[in-house]
Amino acid sequence: MNTQVSVFLIDDHTLLRRGLVALLAQQPDLKVVGEAADAGQALRLVPELRPDVILLDNHLPGVTGIDAIAGLREASPHSRILMLTVSEDGQDLAAALRKGAQGYLLKTIEGHMLADSIHRAMRGESVVSPEMMGKLVAALRSQEPAAAEDAVSEPAPEAQPQLSPREEEVLGEIARGASNKEIARTLDIAETTVKIHVQHILRKLGLSSRVQAAVYASDRVRAVDRPS
């Protein structure tokens, strides 16, 4: 029997919270166990509820969602935190991941994709809305190397396994923030073929998500460009 994933909502818009509760209730393996309108209220409730996943908006009254991440992680260390926000700012995205968020999702996300992202976060994957990947890479490249290395919860491995020429091309497109569909169009290959290449890349590099692959590729480019 599958265990339900418990979810806690933090958003100051009551109507949105009601919508999320109704949406997630359609998923038998997801259960909303609590909600809060601001970080202070959440910090009072989360330690007792110990949710598996916290959906956190950034634009909250008082303390912002990003600034609340550290406190929430301390209050419930096992909880995965997913930002769910309207902010498409790449620096917000990088800051959230650096503070310890498991992912960064836009509120335009489809319901089934939100449910899938919650499950992926539970598996320890870093989850970012596809349209934000390019902004993540740009934000990381604008940061100092040490800051960029901390932008995901799991650092890229030091070893550099041998990728095929085509896999190198796909990795380069991932680093530019391209979606599978865009990669397929650029390289003139089927989208299903792109998905297979991405799976091979993640396995060879010992990574769990496209986010980590993008950071890995970005760091590698930075290392090559860095003066000796």
Short mmCIF file of N, CA and C in Angstrom, two decimals, residues 8-91:
data_model
loop_
_atom_site.label_atom_id
_atom_site.label_comp_id
_atom_site.label_asym_id
_atom_site.label_seq_id
_atom_site.Cartn_x
_atom_site.Cartn_y
_atom_site.Cartn_z
N PHE A 8 2.04 20.62 3.40
CA PHE A 8 1.68 21.82 4.16
C PHE A 8 1.78 23.01 3.22
N LEU A 9 0.77 23.88 3.23
CA LEU A 9 0.71 25.04 2.33
C LEU A 9 1.01 26.33 3.07
N ILE A 10 1.87 27.17 2.47
CA ILE A 10 2.14 28.49 3.03
C ILE A 10 1.94 29.52 1.93
N ASP A 11 0.84 30.27 2.03
CA ASP A 11 0.53 31.31 1.04
C ASP A 11 -0.45 32.27 1.69
N ASP A 12 -0.28 33.56 1.46
CA ASP A 12 -1.15 34.53 2.12
C ASP A 12 -2.48 34.75 1.40
N HIS A 13 -2.68 34.09 0.26
CA HIS A 13 -3.94 34.22 -0.47
C HIS A 13 -4.84 33.03 -0.13
N THR A 14 -5.89 33.31 0.62
CA THR A 14 -6.80 32.26 1.06
C THR A 14 -7.42 31.50 -0.11
N LEU A 15 -7.81 32.22 -1.15
CA LEU A 15 -8.45 31.61 -2.30
C LEU A 15 -7.51 30.61 -2.98
N LEU A 16 -6.24 30.98 -3.08
CA LEU A 16 -5.26 30.08 -3.70
C LEU A 16 -5.09 28.82 -2.84
N ARG A 17 -5.02 29.00 -1.53
CA ARG A 17 -4.88 27.83 -0.65
C ARG A 17 -6.07 26.90 -0.81
N ARG A 18 -7.28 27.48 -0.88
CA ARG A 18 -8.48 26.66 -1.06
C ARG A 18 -8.39 25.87 -2.37
N GLY A 19 -7.90 26.54 -3.42
CA GLY A 19 -7.75 25.88 -4.71
C GLY A 19 -6.75 24.74 -4.66
N LEU A 20 -5.63 24.97 -3.96
CA LEU A 20 -4.61 23.93 -3.84
C LEU A 20 -5.12 22.74 -3.04
N VAL A 21 -5.86 23.02 -1.98
CA VAL A 21 -6.43 21.94 -1.18
C VAL A 21 -7.34 21.08 -2.05
N ALA A 22 -8.20 21.73 -2.84
CA ALA A 22 -9.12 20.99 -3.71
C ALA A 22 -8.37 20.23 -4.79
N LEU A 23 -7.33 20.85 -5.34
CA LEU A 23 -6.56 20.23 -6.40
C LEU A 23 -5.82 18.99 -5.89
N LEU A 24 -5.14 19.13 -4.76
CA LEU A 24 -4.35 18.01 -4.23
C LEU A 24 -5.24 16.91 -3.68
N ALA A 25 -6.48 17.26 -3.30
CA ALA A 25 -7.42 16.25 -2.79
C ALA A 25 -7.79 15.25 -3.89
N GLN A 26 -7.57 15.62 -5.15
CA GLN A 26 -7.86 14.73 -6.26
C GLN A 26 -6.82 13.63 -6.39
N GLN A 27 -5.71 13.79 -5.68
CA GLN A 27 -4.63 12.81 -5.71
C GLN A 27 -4.71 11.94 -4.46
N PRO A 28 -5.05 10.66 -4.59
CA PRO A 28 -5.23 9.80 -3.40
C PRO A 28 -3.98 9.62 -2.58
N ASP A 29 -2.81 9.84 -3.19
CA ASP A 29 -1.56 9.64 -2.45
C ASP A 29 -0.99 10.94 -1.90
N LEU A 30 -1.75 12.04 -1.99
CA LEU A 30 -1.34 13.32 -1.42
C LEU A 30 -2.39 13.79 -0.41
N LYS A 31 -1.95 14.39 0.67
CA LYS A 31 -2.89 14.87 1.68
C LYS A 31 -2.39 16.16 2.29
N VAL A 32 -3.20 17.21 2.20
CA VAL A 32 -2.87 18.49 2.84
C VAL A 32 -3.18 18.37 4.33
N VAL A 33 -2.15 18.53 5.14
CA VAL A 33 -2.32 18.36 6.59
C VAL A 33 -2.37 19.68 7.34
N GLY A 34 -2.09 20.79 6.65
CA GLY A 34 -2.12 22.08 7.32
C GLY A 34 -1.81 23.20 6.36
N GLU A 35 -2.04 24.43 6.82
CA GLU A 35 -1.77 25.59 5.98
C GLU A 35 -1.53 26.81 6.85
N ALA A 36 -0.86 27.79 6.28
CA ALA A 36 -0.54 29.02 7.00
C ALA A 36 -0.52 30.17 6.02
N ALA A 37 -0.79 31.39 6.54
CA ALA A 37 -0.81 32.58 5.71
C ALA A 37 0.51 33.34 5.75
N ASP A 38 1.40 32.98 6.67
CA ASP A 38 2.70 33.64 6.75
C ASP A 38 3.70 32.71 7.42
N ALA A 39 4.96 33.12 7.41
CA ALA A 39 6.03 32.27 7.94
C ALA A 39 5.90 32.05 9.43
N GLY A 40 5.49 33.07 10.17
CA GLY A 40 5.37 32.94 11.61
C GLY A 40 4.35 31.89 12.00
N GLN A 41 3.20 31.93 11.35
CA GLN A 41 2.16 30.93 11.63
C GLN A 41 2.65 29.53 11.25
N ALA A 42 3.36 29.44 10.13
CA ALA A 42 3.88 28.15 9.68
C ALA A 42 4.86 27.56 10.69
N LEU A 43 5.73 28.40 11.22
CA LEU A 43 6.74 27.92 12.17
C LEU A 43 6.12 27.42 13.47
N ARG A 44 4.91 27.88 13.77
CA ARG A 44 4.21 27.39 14.96
C ARG A 44 3.55 26.03 14.71
N LEU A 45 3.18 25.77 13.46
CA LEU A 45 2.43 24.56 13.14
C LEU A 45 3.28 23.41 12.61
N VAL A 46 4.30 23.74 11.84
CA VAL A 46 5.10 22.72 11.16
C VAL A 46 5.79 21.73 12.10
N PRO A 47 6.37 22.17 13.24
CA PRO A 47 7.05 21.21 14.10
C PRO A 47 6.16 20.06 14.57
N GLU A 48 4.90 20.33 14.81
CA GLU A 48 3.98 19.29 15.27
C GLU A 48 3.47 18.44 14.11
N LEU A 49 3.17 19.08 12.98
CA LEU A 49 2.60 18.36 11.84
C LEU A 49 3.65 17.56 11.06
N ARG A 50 4.88 18.04 11.03
CA ARG A 50 5.99 17.35 10.35
C ARG A 50 5.59 16.88 8.95
N PRO A 51 5.21 17.81 8.08
CA PRO A 51 4.78 17.42 6.73
C PRO A 51 5.95 16.89 5.91
N ASP A 52 5.62 16.04 4.95
CA ASP A 52 6.66 15.52 4.04
C ASP A 52 7.14 16.62 3.10
N VAL A 53 6.20 17.43 2.62
CA VAL A 53 6.51 18.49 1.65
C VAL A 53 5.83 19.78 2.08
N ILE A 54 6.56 20.89 1.98
CA ILE A 54 6.01 22.22 2.25
C ILE A 54 5.99 23.00 0.95
N LEU A 55 4.80 23.44 0.53
CA LEU A 55 4.68 24.33 -0.63
C LEU A 55 4.71 25.76 -0.12
N LEU A 56 5.71 26.51 -0.54
CA LEU A 56 6.00 27.81 0.05
C LEU A 56 6.00 28.93 -0.98
N ASP A 57 5.15 29.92 -0.78
CA ASP A 57 5.17 31.11 -1.63
C ASP A 57 6.30 32.02 -1.17
N ASN A 58 6.81 32.85 -2.06
CA ASN A 58 7.88 33.77 -1.67
C ASN A 58 7.34 35.10 -1.17
N HIS A 59 6.29 35.60 -1.79
CA HIS A 59 5.75 36.92 -1.45
C HIS A 59 4.77 36.79 -0.28
N LEU A 60 5.33 36.77 0.92
CA LEU A 60 4.54 36.65 2.14
C LEU A 60 4.64 37.93 2.97
N PRO A 61 3.65 38.23 3.78
CA PRO A 61 3.77 39.40 4.67
C PRO A 61 4.84 39.15 5.73
N GLY A 62 5.64 40.17 6.00
CA GLY A 62 6.71 40.02 6.98
C GLY A 62 7.93 39.36 6.36
N VAL A 63 8.24 38.18 6.80
CA VAL A 63 9.40 37.44 6.29
C VAL A 63 9.07 36.81 4.94
N THR A 64 9.94 36.97 3.95
CA THR A 64 9.69 36.35 2.65
C THR A 64 9.87 34.84 2.74
N GLY A 65 9.33 34.15 1.74
CA GLY A 65 9.46 32.71 1.72
C GLY A 65 10.90 32.25 1.70
N ILE A 66 11.72 32.89 0.87
CA ILE A 66 13.13 32.51 0.78
C ILE A 66 13.82 32.67 2.13
N ASP A 67 13.55 33.78 2.81
CA ASP A 67 14.17 34.01 4.11
C ASP A 67 13.63 33.06 5.18
N ALA A 68 12.47 32.47 4.93
CA ALA A 68 11.86 31.56 5.91
C ALA A 68 12.37 30.13 5.77
N ILE A 69 13.06 29.83 4.68
CA ILE A 69 13.46 28.45 4.41
C ILE A 69 14.31 27.87 5.55
N ALA A 70 15.30 28.62 6.00
CA ALA A 70 16.20 28.11 7.04
C ALA A 70 15.42 27.74 8.30
N GLY A 71 14.51 28.60 8.73
CA GLY A 71 13.72 28.33 9.92
C GLY A 71 12.82 27.13 9.75
N LEU A 72 12.23 26.98 8.57
CA LEU A 72 11.36 25.83 8.31
C LEU A 72 12.16 24.53 8.30
N ARG A 73 13.34 24.57 7.74
CA ARG A 73 14.18 23.37 7.73
C ARG A 73 14.60 22.98 9.14
N GLU A 74 14.86 23.97 9.97
CA GLU A 74 15.22 23.68 11.35
C GLU A 74 14.01 23.15 12.13
N ALA A 75 12.83 23.71 11.84
CA ALA A 75 11.61 23.30 12.55
C ALA A 75 11.17 21.89 12.16
N SER A 76 11.42 21.51 10.92
CA SER A 76 11.03 20.18 10.44
C SER A 76 12.08 19.69 9.47
N PRO A 77 13.18 19.16 9.99
CA PRO A 77 14.35 18.82 9.15
C PRO A 77 14.06 17.84 8.01
N HIS A 78 13.10 16.95 8.19
CA HIS A 78 12.87 15.94 7.16
C HIS A 78 11.97 16.46 6.03
N SER A 79 11.34 17.62 6.21
CA SER A 79 10.41 18.15 5.20
C SER A 79 11.15 18.66 3.97
N ARG A 80 10.62 18.35 2.80
CA ARG A 80 11.13 18.92 1.55
C ARG A 80 10.38 20.23 1.30
N ILE A 81 11.10 21.25 0.89
CA ILE A 81 10.47 22.55 0.65
C ILE A 81 10.45 22.86 -0.84
N LEU A 82 9.26 23.08 -1.38
CA LEU A 82 9.10 23.47 -2.78
C LEU A 82 8.55 24.89 -2.83
N MET A 83 9.29 25.79 -3.45
CA MET A 83 8.76 27.13 -3.67
C MET A 83 7.67 27.05 -4.73
N LEU A 84 6.54 27.71 -4.49
CA LEU A 84 5.46 27.80 -5.46
C LEU A 84 5.07 29.27 -5.53
N THR A 85 5.54 29.95 -6.56
CA THR A 85 5.50 31.41 -6.57
C THR A 85 5.24 31.96 -7.97
N VAL A 86 4.98 33.26 -8.03
CA VAL A 86 4.83 33.93 -9.32
C VAL A 86 6.14 34.55 -9.79
N SER A 87 7.13 34.59 -8.91
CA SER A 87 8.39 35.25 -9.24
C SER A 87 9.18 34.46 -10.28
N GLU A 88 9.48 35.11 -11.39
CA GLU A 88 10.30 34.49 -12.42
C GLU A 88 11.72 35.06 -12.41
N ASP A 89 12.12 35.59 -11.27
CA ASP A 89 13.45 36.17 -11.13
C ASP A 89 14.48 35.06 -10.90
N GLY A 90 15.49 35.00 -11.75
CA GLY A 90 16.51 33.97 -11.64
C GLY A 90 17.29 34.03 -10.34
N GLN A 91 17.48 35.24 -9.81
CA GLN A 91 18.21 35.37 -8.54
C GLN A 91 17.38 34.81 -7.39
#
